[in-house]
Every structure is written in C-alpha cells, then in structure tokens.
Coordinates of C-alpha atoms and ligand atoms in Angstrom, one line a residue:
X1 CA 0.0 -0.1 0.0
X2 CA 1.6 3.3 -0.9
X3 CA 0.2 6.9 0.9
X4 CA 0.0 9.5 -1.0
X5 CA 2.7 12.5 0.0
X6 CA 0.9 14.9 2.0
X7 CA 3.8 17.5 2.3
X8 CA 4.5 17.6 -1.7
X9 CA 1.5 19.8 -2.2
X10 CA 2.7 22.4 0.1
X11 CA 6.2 23.1 -1.3
X12 CA 6.2 25.8 -3.3
X13 CA 7.3 26.0 -7.1
X14 CA 10.4 27.4 -8.6
X15 CA 11.6 27.7 -12.2
X16 CA 14.4 25.4 -12.6
X17 CA 16.1 23.3 -15.4
X18 CA 15.0 19.7 -15.4
X19 CA 19.0 18.9 -14.5
X20 CA 18.7 21.5 -11.4
X21 CA 15.2 19.6 -10.5
X22 CA 17.1 16.0 -10.4
X23 CA 20.2 17.6 -8.8
X24 CA 17.8 19.6 -6.1
X25 CA 15.8 16.1 -5.3
X26 CA 18.9 14.1 -4.6
X27 CA 20.0 16.6 -2.1
X28 CA 16.7 16.9 -0.6
X29 CA 17.4 13.2 -0.2
X30 CA 20.5 13.4 1.5
X31 CA 22.7 12.7 -1.1
X32 CA 25.5 14.5 -0.9
X33 CA 28.0 13.1 -3.8
X34 CA 27.8 11.9 -7.2
X35 CA 30.4 9.8 -9.1
X36 CA 30.3 11.1 -12.6
X37 CA 31.9 11.5 -15.8
X38 CA 31.0 14.3 -18.2
X39 CA 30.3 14.4 -22.0
X40 CA 28.1 16.6 -24.4
X41 CA 24.9 15.0 -23.6
X42 CA 25.4 15.6 -19.9
X43 CA 26.7 19.4 -20.4
X44 CA 23.6 21.0 -18.8
X45 CA 23.2 18.1 -16.2
X46 CA 26.9 19.4 -14.9
X47 CA 26.0 23.0 -15.4
X48 CA 23.2 22.0 -12.5
X49 CA 26.2 20.1 -10.7
X50 CA 28.3 23.0 -10.9
X51 CA 25.4 25.3 -9.6
X52 CA 24.7 23.3 -6.6
X53 CA 28.4 22.2 -5.8
X54 CA 28.4 23.8 -2.5
X55 CA 26.1 20.9 -1.5
X56 CA 26.4 18.2 -3.8
X57 CA 30.3 17.2 -4.5
X58 CA 31.4 15.9 -8.1
X59 CA 33.7 13.1 -7.9
X60 CA 34.8 12.7 -11.5
X61 CA 36.7 9.8 -12.6
X62 CA 38.7 8.1 -15.3
X63 CA 36.2 5.5 -16.8
X64 CA 32.6 4.9 -16.1
X65 CA 33.1 1.9 -14.6
X66 CA 35.0 3.5 -12.1
X67 CA 32.0 6.1 -11.3
X68 CA 29.5 3.3 -11.1
X69 CA 31.6 0.8 -9.2
X70 CA 32.3 4.1 -6.8
X71 CA 28.9 4.5 -6.2
X72 CA 28.1 0.7 -5.3
X73 CA 30.9 0.9 -2.9
X74 CA 29.3 4.0 -1.3
X75 CA 26.0 2.2 -1.5
X76 CA 27.2 -1.2 0.1
X77 CA 29.2 0.6 2.8
X78 CA 26.6 2.9 3.9
X79 CA 23.7 1.2 3.2
X80 CA 22.4 4.5 1.7
X81 CA 21.4 5.7 -1.7
X82 CA 24.3 6.8 -3.9
X83 CA 24.0 8.2 -7.5
X84 CA 26.4 8.2 -10.4
X85 CA 26.0 10.3 -13.9
X86 CA 27.2 9.1 -17.4
X87 CA 26.8 9.7 -21.1
X88 CA 24.5 7.2 -23.1
X89 CA 25.4 4.5 -25.3
X90 CA 29.1 3.7 -24.3
X91 CA 29.1 5.4 -20.9
X92 CA 26.2 3.3 -20.2
X93 CA 27.7 0.1 -21.3
X94 CA 30.9 1.2 -19.6
X95 CA 28.8 1.2 -16.4
X96 CA 27.2 -2.1 -17.2
X97 CA 29.2 -4.4 -14.8
X98 CA 28.5 -2.3 -11.9
X99 CA 24.9 -1.9 -12.5
X100 CA 24.7 -5.5 -12.9
X101 CA 26.6 -6.1 -9.5
X102 CA 24.0 -3.2 -7.8
X103 CA 21.4 -5.7 -8.9
X104 CA 23.0 -8.7 -7.6
X105 CA 23.7 -6.8 -4.3
X106 CA 20.3 -5.3 -4.1
X107 CA 22.4 -1.9 -3.6
X108 CA 20.7 1.4 -3.5
X109 CA 22.3 2.9 -6.8
X110 CA 20.9 5.6 -9.1
X111 CA 22.0 5.7 -12.5
X112 CA 21.8 9.2 -14.3
X113 CA 21.8 8.3 -18.1
X114 CA 22.1 10.7 -20.7
X115 CA 20.5 10.6 -24.2
X116 CA 20.4 11.8 -27.9
X117 CA 18.3 14.3 -28.5
X118 CA 14.5 13.9 -27.4
X119 CA 13.1 14.2 -30.9
X120 CA 15.4 11.7 -32.7
X121 CA 15.5 8.5 -30.1
X122 CA 14.6 5.4 -31.7
X123 CA 15.0 6.8 -35.3
X124 CA 18.8 5.3 -36.1
X125 CA 20.4 8.6 -37.4
X126 CA 23.8 7.8 -36.0
X127 CA 23.9 10.5 -33.2
X128 CA 27.1 10.5 -31.4
X129 CA 26.6 7.8 -28.3
X130 CA 23.5 6.5 -30.0
X131 CA 22.5 3.2 -29.0
X132 CA 19.5 1.0 -30.1
X133 CA 16.7 0.5 -27.4
X134 CA 18.6 2.1 -24.6
X135 CA 15.5 2.2 -22.6
X136 CA 15.0 -1.5 -23.2
X137 CA 18.9 -2.4 -22.1
X138 CA 18.4 -0.1 -19.0
X139 CA 15.0 -2.0 -18.2
X140 CA 17.0 -5.4 -18.0
X141 CA 19.6 -4.0 -15.8
X142 CA 17.7 -2.2 -12.9
X143 CA 14.7 -2.7 -10.7
X144 CA 13.3 0.8 -11.8
X145 CA 13.6 3.1 -14.6
X146 CA 11.8 6.2 -15.6
X147 CA 12.6 8.6 -18.7
X148 CA 12.6 12.4 -18.0
X149 CA 10.6 14.2 -20.8
X150 CA 10.0 17.5 -19.2
X151 CA 11.2 19.6 -16.3
X152 CA 8.3 19.4 -14.2
X153 CA 8.5 15.1 -14.3
X154 CA 11.9 15.4 -13.2
X155 CA 11.6 15.8 -9.1
X156 CA 8.8 13.5 -9.0
X157 CA 10.7 10.8 -11.1
X158 CA 13.7 11.2 -9.0
X159 CA 11.8 10.8 -5.9
X160 CA 10.1 7.8 -7.1
X161 CA 13.3 6.1 -8.3
X162 CA 14.9 6.8 -4.7
X163 CA 11.9 5.1 -3.0
X164 CA 12.0 2.2 -5.0
X165 CA 16.0 1.7 -4.4
X166 CA 14.9 1.4 -0.9
X167 CA 11.5 0.0 -0.7
X168 CA 10.5 -3.5 -1.1
X169 CA 13.5 -5.4 -2.4
X170 CA 16.1 -2.8 -2.7
X171 CA 18.4 -2.3 -6.0
X172 CA 19.8 -0.1 -8.4
X173 CA 17.4 2.4 -10.7
X174 CA 18.1 4.7 -13.5
X175 CA 16.5 8.0 -15.0
X176 CA 17.3 8.9 -18.5
X177 CA 17.2 12.3 -19.9
X178 CA 18.0 13.5 -23.1
X179 CA 20.6 16.1 -24.0
X180 CA 18.2 19.0 -24.9
X181 CA 15.7 18.2 -22.1
X182 CA 18.0 18.5 -19.1
X183 CA 18.4 22.2 -19.9
X184 CA 14.9 23.1 -20.4
X185 CA 13.1 25.1 -17.8
X186 CA 9.6 24.6 -16.0
X187 CA 7.6 25.5 -12.9
X188 CA 9.2 22.7 -10.5
X189 CA 7.9 21.7 -7.5
X190 CA 10.5 19.5 -5.7
X191 CA 9.2 16.5 -4.3
X192 CA 10.2 15.5 -0.9
X193 CA 11.1 12.3 0.0
X194 CA 8.1 9.6 -0.6
X195 CA 7.1 7.3 2.2
X196 CA 8.7 4.0 1.7
X197 CA 5.6 1.0 1.0
X198 CA 4.5 -0.4 4.0
X199 CA 4.5 -4.1 4.4
X200 CA 2.4 -6.0 6.9
X201 CA 4.0 -8.6 9.0
X202 CA 1.8 -11.8 8.4
X203 CA 1.2 -12.6 12.1
X204 CA 0.2 -16.3 11.1
X205 CA 3.4 -16.9 9.5
X206 CA 5.3 -15.1 12.5
X207 CA 3.3 -17.5 15.0
X208 CA 3.8 -20.4 12.8
X209 CA 8.0 -19.4 12.7
X210 CA 8.3 -18.9 16.3
X211 CA 6.9 -22.1 17.1
X212 CA 9.0 -24.1 14.7
X213 CA 11.8 -22.2 15.9
X214 CA 11.3 -22.4 19.4
X215 CA 10.7 -25.9 19.3
X216 CA 13.8 -26.6 17.0
X217 CA 16.4 -29.2 18.6
X218 CA 19.2 -28.1 16.1
X219 CA 18.2 -24.5 14.6
X220 CA 20.6 -22.9 12.4
X221 CA 20.6 -19.3 11.2
X222 CA 21.7 -18.1 7.9
X223 CA 22.2 -14.7 6.8
X224 CA 22.8 -13.0 3.3
X225 CA 23.0 -9.7 2.4
X226 CA 19.7 -9.0 3.2
X227 CA 20.7 -9.5 7.2
X228 CA 23.2 -6.4 7.2
X229 CA 21.3 -3.9 9.2
X230 CA 19.8 -6.5 11.8
X231 CA 23.0 -7.1 13.6
X232 CA 21.2 -6.8 17.0
X233 CA 18.6 -8.5 16.2
X234 CA 20.3 -11.9 14.8
X235 CA 22.8 -11.4 17.7
X236 CA 19.9 -11.9 20.2
X237 CA 18.3 -14.8 18.0
X238 CA 21.1 -16.6 18.1
X239 CA 21.8 -16.6 21.6
X240 CA 17.9 -17.3 22.6
X241 CA 18.2 -19.9 20.4
X242 CA 22.1 -21.2 20.8
X243 CA 21.7 -21.4 17.0
X244 CA 24.9 -21.0 14.7
X245 CA 24.9 -18.3 12.2
X246 CA 26.3 -19.1 9.1
X247 CA 27.1 -16.4 6.4
X248 CA 29.5 -16.8 3.2
X249 CA 29.8 -13.5 1.4
X250 CA 27.1 -10.9 2.0
X251 CA 25.9 -11.7 5.6
X252 CA 29.5 -11.6 7.2
X253 CA 29.7 -9.6 9.9
X254 CA 26.2 -9.6 11.0
X255 CA 27.2 -11.9 13.8
X256 CA 30.5 -10.9 15.6
X257 CA 33.2 -13.0 13.8
X258 CA 34.6 -13.7 17.4
X259 CA 31.3 -15.3 18.7
X260 CA 31.8 -19.1 18.6
X261 CA 28.5 -19.4 17.1
X262 CA 29.7 -17.5 13.9
X263 CA 30.3 -19.7 11.3
X264 CA 31.4 -19.7 7.6
X265 CA 30.6 -22.3 4.8
X266 CA 32.5 -25.4 5.5
X267 CA 31.2 -26.0 9.2
X268 CA 27.9 -24.4 8.1
X269 CA 27.5 -27.5 5.3
X270 CA 27.9 -29.8 8.4
X271 CA 25.4 -27.8 10.5
X272 CA 22.9 -27.7 7.6
X273 CA 23.0 -31.3 7.1
X274 CA 22.0 -31.5 11.1
X275 CA 19.5 -28.7 11.1
X276 CA 15.9 -29.6 11.9
X277 CA 15.0 -25.9 11.4
X278 CA 16.6 -23.0 9.3
X279 CA 15.9 -19.4 9.7
X280 CA 17.2 -17.7 6.5
X281 CA 17.6 -14.2 6.6
X282 CA 17.8 -12.2 3.1
X283 CA 19.6 -14.9 1.4
X284 CA 18.9 -16.5 -1.8
X285 CA 19.9 -20.3 -0.4
X286 CA 21.3 -21.3 -3.8
X287 CA 24.5 -22.8 -2.3
X288 CA 22.3 -24.7 0.1
X289 CA 19.6 -26.0 -2.1
X290 CA 21.8 -26.3 -5.5
X291 CA 25.3 -28.0 -3.8
X292 CA 24.1 -29.4 -0.5
X293 CA 20.9 -30.6 -1.3
X294 CA 17.6 -30.1 1.0
X295 CA 18.0 -32.7 4.2
X296 CA 14.6 -34.6 4.5
X297 CA 12.4 -33.4 7.3
X298 CA 14.2 -29.7 7.3
X299 CA 11.8 -26.7 8.0
X300 CA 12.8 -23.6 6.6
X301 CA 11.6 -20.1 7.7
X302 CA 12.1 -17.5 5.1
X303 CA 12.7 -13.6 5.8
X304 CA 12.9 -11.8 2.6
X305 CA 12.2 -8.2 1.3
X306 CA 11.0 -10.1 -1.6
X307 CA 7.8 -12.2 -1.9
X308 CA 9.1 -14.0 -5.2
X309 CA 12.2 -15.2 -3.4
X310 CA 10.6 -17.3 -0.7
X311 CA 9.6 -20.2 -2.9
X312 CA 11.9 -20.1 -6.2
X313 CA 13.7 -23.2 -5.0
X314 CA 11.5 -24.7 -2.2
X315 CA 8.6 -23.9 -0.5
X316 CA 9.6 -22.7 3.2
X317 CA 7.3 -23.9 5.9
X318 CA 6.8 -20.2 7.1
X319 CA 7.7 -17.2 4.7
X320 CA 7.9 -13.8 6.1
X321 CA 8.0 -10.7 3.8
X322 CA 9.0 -7.5 4.3
X323 CA 12.1 -5.6 5.8
X324 CA 14.2 -8.0 8.2
X325 CA 14.8 -5.8 10.9
X326 CA 11.0 -5.6 12.1
X327 CA 10.3 -8.9 11.2
X328 CA 13.1 -10.2 13.4
X329 CA 12.1 -7.8 16.2
X330 CA 8.7 -9.3 16.1
X331 CA 9.9 -12.8 16.1
X332 CA 12.4 -11.9 19.5
X333 CA 9.2 -10.4 21.1
X334 CA 7.2 -14.0 20.2
X335 CA 9.9 -16.3 20.4
X336 CA 10.3 -16.6 24.3
X337 CA 6.6 -18.2 24.5
X338 CA 7.7 -20.8 22.4
X339 CA 11.2 -21.8 23.0
X340 CA 12.8 -24.4 24.4
X341 CA 15.2 -24.5 27.4
X342 CA 18.5 -24.5 25.6
X343 CA 22.1 -25.7 26.7
X344 CA 24.7 -23.2 25.3
X345 CA 26.6 -24.5 22.2
X346 CA 29.3 -22.5 22.5
X347 CA 32.0 -24.9 23.8
X348 CA 30.8 -27.4 20.9
X349 CA 31.1 -24.7 18.4
X350 CA 34.4 -23.7 19.6
X351 CA 35.8 -27.2 18.9
X352 CA 34.4 -27.8 16.0
X353 CA 35.4 -24.6 14.4
X354 CA 39.0 -25.4 15.8
X355 CA 39.0 -29.1 13.6
X356 CA 38.3 -26.8 10.3
X357 CA 40.7 -24.3 11.0
X358 CA 43.0 -27.2 11.2
X359 CA 41.9 -28.4 8.2
X360 CA 42.4 -24.8 6.7
X361 CA 46.1 -25.1 7.2
X362 CA 46.2 -26.5 3.5
X363 CA 45.9 -22.9 2.6
X364 CA 48.4 -21.6 5.1
X365 CA 49.6 -19.3 2.7
X366 CA 46.4 -17.4 2.3
X367 CA 45.4 -17.4 6.1
X368 CA 49.0 -15.7 7.3
X369 CA 48.3 -13.1 4.9
X370 CA 44.8 -12.7 6.0
X371 CA 45.8 -12.7 9.5
X372 CA 47.9 -9.8 9.0
X373 CA 45.2 -7.9 7.4
X374 CA 42.9 -8.6 10.5
X375 CA 45.4 -7.6 13.0
X376 CA 46.0 -4.3 11.3
X377 CA 42.8 -3.1 10.4
X378 CA 40.5 -1.9 13.1
X379 CA 37.3 -4.0 13.9
X380 CA 35.3 -1.1 12.2
X381 CA 37.3 -1.2 9.2
X382 CA 36.1 -2.2 5.8
X383 CA 37.6 -5.1 3.9
X384 CA 36.9 -5.2 0.0
X385 CA 36.6 -8.0 -2.2
X386 CA 38.1 -8.3 -5.6
X387 CA 38.1 -11.6 -7.2
X388 CA 41.0 -13.4 -6.1
X389 CA 42.6 -16.3 -4.6
X390 CA 43.1 -14.5 -1.5
X391 CA 39.3 -13.2 -1.2
X392 CA 38.3 -17.0 -1.8
X393 CA 40.0 -18.0 1.4
X394 CA 38.8 -14.7 3.4
X395 CA 35.4 -15.7 2.6
X396 CA 35.6 -18.9 4.8
X397 CA 38.6 -17.6 7.0
X398 CA 38.8 -14.2 7.3
X399 CA 36.7 -13.3 10.6
X400 CA 34.4 -10.4 10.4
X401 CA 33.5 -8.3 13.5
X402 CA 31.0 -5.7 12.3
X403 CA 28.3 -5.6 9.8
X404 CA 28.8 -3.5 6.7
X405 CA 32.7 -4.4 7.0
X406 CA 33.2 -6.9 4.7
X407 CA 31.8 -5.9 0.8
X408 CA 31.6 -8.6 -1.4
X409 CA 29.9 -8.5 -4.7
X410 CA 28.1 -11.8 -3.8
X411 CA 26.9 -13.9 -6.5
X412 CA 28.0 -11.8 -9.6
X413 CA 31.8 -12.0 -8.9
X414 CA 32.7 -9.4 -11.7
X415 CA 36.6 -9.4 -11.5
X416 CA 38.0 -5.9 -11.7
X417 CA 35.3 -4.4 -9.2
X418 CA 37.5 -4.3 -5.9
X419 CA 39.4 -1.1 -6.0
X420 CA 37.0 1.3 -7.4
X421 CA 34.3 -0.2 -5.2
X422 CA 36.5 0.3 -2.2
X423 CA 37.3 3.9 -3.3
X424 CA 33.5 4.7 -3.0
X425 CA 33.4 3.0 0.1
X426 CA 36.5 5.0 1.4
X427 CA 35.2 8.3 -0.2
X428 CA 31.8 7.7 1.6
X429 CA 33.3 6.6 5.0
X430 CA 36.2 8.8 5.4
X431 CA 35.8 8.0 9.2
X432 CA 37.2 4.5 8.8
X433 CA 39.9 2.7 7.2
X434 CA 39.4 0.6 4.2
X435 CA 41.2 -2.0 2.3
X436 CA 41.0 -3.1 -1.0
X437 CA 42.2 -6.7 -1.6
X438 CA 42.8 -7.3 -5.0
X439 CA 44.9 -9.8 -7.5
X440 CA 47.5 -8.6 -10.3
X441 CA 44.6 -9.2 -12.9
X442 CA 41.7 -7.6 -11.3
X443 CA 43.6 -4.3 -9.8
X444 CA 44.5 -3.6 -13.5
X445 CA 40.8 -3.4 -14.7
X446 CA 40.4 -0.1 -12.7
X447 CA 44.1 0.8 -11.8
X448 CA 43.4 4.2 -13.9
X449 CA 41.4 5.4 -10.7
X450 CA 44.7 6.0 -9.0
X451 CA 44.3 9.3 -10.6
X452 CA 40.7 9.6 -9.0
X453 CA 42.3 8.8 -5.6
X454 CA 44.7 11.2 -5.7
X455 CA 42.7 14.0 -7.4
X456 CA 40.2 13.7 -4.6
X457 CA 42.4 12.7 -1.7
X458 CA 41.0 9.4 -0.9
X459 CA 42.9 7.4 2.2
X460 CA 42.3 4.1 0.5
X461 CA 44.8 1.1 0.9
X462 CA 45.2 -1.4 -1.8
X463 CA 46.8 -4.6 -1.5
X464 CA 48.1 -6.2 -4.8
X465 CA 48.8 -9.8 -4.4
X466 CA 50.6 -10.4 -7.7
X467 CA 51.2 -13.8 -8.9
X468 CA 51.7 -12.4 -12.6
X469 CA 49.0 -14.4 -13.4
X470 CA 45.1 -14.8 -13.6
X471 CA 46.0 -17.3 -10.9
X472 CA 42.8 -18.9 -9.9
X473 CA 42.1 -19.8 -13.6
X474 CA 45.7 -20.9 -14.3
X475 CA 45.5 -23.2 -11.6
X476 CA 42.4 -24.7 -12.5
X477 CA 44.1 -25.0 -16.2
X478 CA 47.2 -27.0 -14.4
X479 CA 45.0 -29.4 -12.1
X480 CA 41.8 -30.0 -14.2
X481 CA 42.8 -29.6 -17.9
X482 CA 46.7 -31.1 -17.9
X483 CA 48.6 -28.1 -17.6
X484 CA 47.1 -26.7 -20.7
X485 CA 48.2 -22.9 -19.9
X486 CA 46.3 -20.9 -22.0
X487 CA 45.4 -16.7 -21.5
X488 CA 46.1 -16.6 -18.0
X489 CA 49.7 -15.5 -17.7
X490 CA 50.2 -11.7 -17.3
X491 CA 52.7 -9.3 -17.6
X492 CA 52.5 -6.3 -15.2
X493 CA 53.5 -2.6 -14.5
X494 CA 56.0 -2.3 -11.8
X495 CA 53.2 -1.5 -9.6
X496 CA 55.3 0.2 -6.8
X497 CA 56.4 2.9 -9.5
X498 CA 52.8 2.7 -10.8
X499 CA 51.6 4.2 -7.6
X500 CA 54.5 6.3 -7.1
X501 CA 54.0 8.1 -10.6
X502 CA 50.6 9.4 -10.0
X503 CA 52.1 10.7 -6.3
X504 CA 50.3 7.9 -4.3
X505 CA 52.5 6.2 -1.4
X506 CA 53.8 2.7 -2.8
X507 CA 55.3 0.1 -1.1
X508 CA 56.2 -3.9 -1.7
X509 CA 55.8 -6.4 1.1
X510 CA 57.4 -9.6 0.9
X511 CA 56.1 -11.8 3.6
X512 CA 52.8 -11.3 6.0
X513 CA 55.0 -9.5 8.8
X514 CA 56.2 -6.9 5.9
X515 CA 52.7 -6.5 5.1
X516 CA 51.3 -5.7 8.8
X517 CA 53.9 -3.0 8.9
X518 CA 53.0 -1.7 5.7
X519 CA 49.4 -1.6 6.7
X520 CA 50.2 0.0 9.9
X521 CA 51.6 2.6 8.3
X522 CA 49.1 3.1 5.4
X523 CA 46.4 3.1 7.8
X524 CA 48.0 6.2 9.3
X525 CA 48.2 8.0 6.5
X526 CA 45.2 9.7 5.7
X527 CA 46.0 12.2 2.9
X528 CA 46.0 10.0 -0.1
X529 CA 46.0 6.5 -1.1
X530 CA 48.6 3.9 -0.7
X531 CA 49.3 0.9 -2.8
X532 CA 50.8 -2.2 -1.2
X533 CA 52.2 -4.9 -3.6
X534 CA 52.8 -8.1 -2.2
X535 CA 54.6 -10.6 -4.6
X536 CA 53.4 -14.3 -4.2
X537 CA 54.0 -17.6 -5.7
X538 CA 51.3 -20.3 -6.8
X539 CA 48.6 -20.7 -3.9
X540 CA 47.1 -23.4 -3.0
X541 CA 43.2 -24.2 -3.9
X542 CA 40.7 -23.3 -1.4
X543 CA 37.8 -24.7 -3.3
X544 CA 37.3 -27.9 -1.7
X545 CA 36.2 -25.9 1.2
X546 CA 33.8 -23.4 -0.5
X547 CA 32.2 -26.1 -2.7
X548 CA 32.7 -29.5 -1.3
X549 CA 30.2 -30.5 -3.7
X550 CA 31.7 -34.0 -3.8
X551 CA 31.5 -34.7 -0.2
X552 CA 28.2 -36.9 0.2
X553 CA 27.4 -35.7 3.9
X554 CA 24.8 -37.7 4.8
X555 CA 22.1 -40.1 3.7
X556 CA 19.3 -37.2 4.1
X557 CA 20.8 -34.8 1.8
X558 CA 19.7 -37.0 -1.7
X559 CA 17.0 -34.4 -2.4
X560 CA 17.5 -31.5 -4.9
X561 CA 14.9 -28.8 -5.3
Ligands
TPP1 C1 34.3 -10.0 -15.4 C2 35.1 -11.3 -15.2 N1 35.7 -11.9 -16.1 C3 36.5 -13.1 -15.8 C4 36.5 -13.6 -14.4 C5 36.9 -15.1 -14.2 N2 37.9 -14.9 -13.6 C6 37.8 -15.3 -11.9 S1 39.0 -15.2 -11.0 C7 40.2 -14.7 -12.5 C8 41.5 -14.5 -11.9 C9 41.9 -13.0 -11.3 O1 43.3 -12.9 -11.3 P1 44.0 -12.3 -10.6 O2 43.1 -10.8 -10.1 O3 45.1 -11.9 -10.4 O4 43.8 -12.8 -8.9 P2 44.6 -14.3 -8.5 O5 43.3 -15.4 -9.4 O6 45.4 -14.1 -9.4 O7 44.6 -14.8 -7.2 C10 39.2 -14.8 -13.3 C11 39.9 -14.3 -15.1 C12 35.4 -12.9 -13.7 N3 35.0 -13.5 -12.4 N4 34.9 -11.8 -13.8
MG2 MG1 47.2 -12.7 -10.0

C-alpha cells in the first residue's frame, strides 16, 4: 500500500531546469556526492552540478566503470542511496558491470544516464553515442527506470526512483534524460522523500515461525546481504536459540566473527545437514539447495524483502515478507513463549571450528596474509573484495566483526570491481580505514582510478597480491586441464613505480610480517591512497572448502529442489 505524500502539495514552485530539479531532489533526499564522468549529452546536467556544488560534491573518475563502482561501494558501505552520472551508449555500457553487480547485491545505486536529442530517440540516425533501445537495455539492468521528458517530471521521477531503490527489495534504479531536456526550464515543485511502501507482517507466518524455531532441537540461522542491518536482532536470536549463524559473502559480520556461534561455509555445510529448522534471513540459499541438497524433514523459515524469493527453489514452512529488521524484532518478542530450554552450544562450536581451522592449514599462505590484515585493520575497518585467490580464502577464514565491514559482490563476482568499489566505500566512509584486496589481474581493470584517488585525496589502502597470472584460472588449467596454460599469464607494470608515478604512497611487502608493518603505516596515512604490492607464488586451492560438492555429507541429502 502506498500512501499519498501529504507534504509535497505545500512545497513552493520554482523555475528550474530539469537537471537542476534532479540535483536539488537528490540533495533533498540526503545525497551529498555524485560519481560522474562528463560528456556533451550531460553538459547541462553538469551545469546543474556546478550550480549546486556547495551541497553536492562531484567526484569525477577516469572511466565510467569507476564512477558506477564507486557509487556501488559507497552504497554497500553506508546502506544509503548513492548516484552516478554517465553519457549514453558507451558510457552506459561501461557502467554496465557495476549496475549488474548493484542488482545482484540489492544496492541502492541511481544511474543518471544521458540521451541523444529527444526528438530523434529511436530513429537510428547515428547521433553521437546513440544506442538502439537504450531504455530496453536499462530496463533489463535495474529494477526501476524512468525517462524524464519535461522539467516538471524531473523531481517526482527522482523521488520515485529513490523510493524504489529502498522499498521492497532494494536495488539500482536509473533515470534517462535527453541532452536537450536537461536544460529546459519549467515550473518545478521539488518532491520530498516519498514514504516507503508499508508492508504488514504476516502474523500467522510469524506465529508458525516462532513455534518452529522455539521447538527446534538444532536450529541454524543463515544470513545473506538482506540481514546487514539486523545485527542486534540476529545476535539476540542466535543467543536465544543457541543457533549457529552461517554467512558466506554478503552476510558476514552480522554476527560478530569472534562469537563461537559465527560460522562460515565448511562448518556451515555440516550444520545444514544436521539442522531441523533453518531461519534464512535475506539470502537466496542457492548454495544450500543446489550444491548441498535439501535434508529430509528440514523446515525452513524464510525472511525476505522480495516475496518472489521465498519459493523460487523450495516452498518454506513459513515465509515472512518485508524488511528483515521489524520482522526479526517481532520474532524476538514472540519466541520466548515457545522457546525450549537450551544448553549453550558455544563449547561444541569452538571445538568444531578448531577442527576446520586445522584443515585450513592446507591454505596456510592465504591464512597468514589474512591474519596480517585482520591484525591491523581496526574492528570497524572495511575489507573490500576483488575476485582473487586471497578473497576466496577470506570468505571462509577472515573473521568479520561488524556489519557492513566486509563488502562482497556476492554471486556476480565481477573481476576488477575491487579497487573502484573500495574507493567509493572509502570516499563515503572517510571516518574508517578501508582496504581493497585485489589480485594483479583484477587491480588492472580499474587501476587508472589511482588518478581519482589522488585527485580527490581518498585514503584507500589497496593490497595487490601479484602472482603475474590470472592465478585462479591458471591453477584450474594446471590441475584440471592437464597443464594446458592458455590466456592466464600476465605481464604487469612495476606496481610500486606505478603508484608512485601518481604521487601515491606505494611499497612492496614480501611476507605477512612486512604486510602488517606496511598496513600499519598505510592506515595512519589519511591524506591520500596507498598501494601495497605483495609478490606471491602459486597459491593452494581453497575450493574444496567452498564447494565441497563432491562430499556426501549424509544420506538425508539426496533431494535437490
Ligand atoms: C568480469 C570477469 N571476467 C572474468 C572472470 C573470471 N575470473 C575469475 S578469477 C580470475 C583471475 C583473477 O586474477 P587475479 O586478479 O590476478 O587474482 P588471482 O586469481 O591471481 O589471485 C578470472 C579471470 C570474472 N570472475 N569476472
Ligand atoms: Mg593474479
């Protein structure tokens, strides 16, 4: 149910351009930065950005993927809407991987996308940056898209996009505006933030969920990205139920990694096989259903913002739709009436974690570096993933202490997002240290944004683990394809010289002790970026701990929804 905004009717009208109306509306919604790269179709948008530059910063990048990834990183680090602006055609496509990743991670990212002259859209005349059916392409990438044809539409369209980005299942949105419409003036009434759609909690499902969980002998909680704002609730539920909390990538840090009930994939897989009731919060459960299989008699309680998510793979015993926070609060209130008396599982979980830690000795080189990072990054410091062997190990072995301090692209895994995404996170959270963990392959995707980091004095620390290879691919070619090495060796610049050539701090660390010392110095340097290159050799595979698909856990695991 959407309520009509009451206040909007009282706002005065002003003569403004469409672009000014969009920018003023962003400011009215609390945005203070836009990540952007200019071009002729957006000249009049940039005129508006110039006019409002005392209230909205424009951070310009060296490639559109940098701008869009920065908005993504800022959104993931803050949980708040962020915006980027790009020209049409190539500008939009350059931003495509970041939009795709924003969709995959339900990140509230707004793209302002330019267009050719209004009258010629769809006529295939060959205008600069023209692309066939840009609206259709955008519609496939984001959840909510609008076209601004007149200045009067600009502010309400912006407000609707911002509401769609946060209401229901959050995610990216886009506004298109033709190059001649940005500058058109009209009588504009600025739209205040629209109330989010109200969702009623299903009381019957809630009662059923409380009964199931309260009576469970071996409950398990699984968190995805949708649980990031429910740390207090998940922590309380875990304690009340003595339920371990499993997270893989986007749910890390919801329960403090120092709590013995906080578990990652390998132990989580065993717990899934033993569980009688699972509470799944804001997670797709794809790995569980597709790789692990559905244990017989397992009852699942699902909490998800998207009603379509509940039964995609398997109908849950209880399905609760809406923002996880109020739902979990209601569950916490109802649960004590149904909850069994429970003994602590902390000692058991400590022992079982220790068994897995011993097995992780197989990936000791990665663990030693991850321990060095954890030892130096403050507990609220943010770790940002690129797609590298070090990160595959981090997903199971790097302890995360707080929500929104481990930024992962989730299932999309787009190589090369790390550096620019981390720049956005660090730009939006200047108050905490941020570290990007990249391989040499991924870092080079957006390495040019080192110029952006210097230009805007963003104090990001980037660690590049350099094995002169797409190492993960190379290992797979070696181990599974008879050493048929093809397209996986890399020629790199001297990364230290590269960083220094921009004026950045840049050092080489040759072992975990060196890395600790380098990180300590880097986190103290807040006036600009630091690049740390760590040369590494071939690294052992962590995949058996992540997939383990071959391992049959129990006879109950035959069924696959
Ligand atoms: C956009 C995209 N292209 C290709 C891949 C496939 N891929 C996954 S990891 C990887 C190699 C990464 O190399 P590097 O960044 O050096 O990290 P390393 O594996 O060496 O640790 C590649 C090519 C991907 N995940 N995303
Ligand atoms: Mg590499």
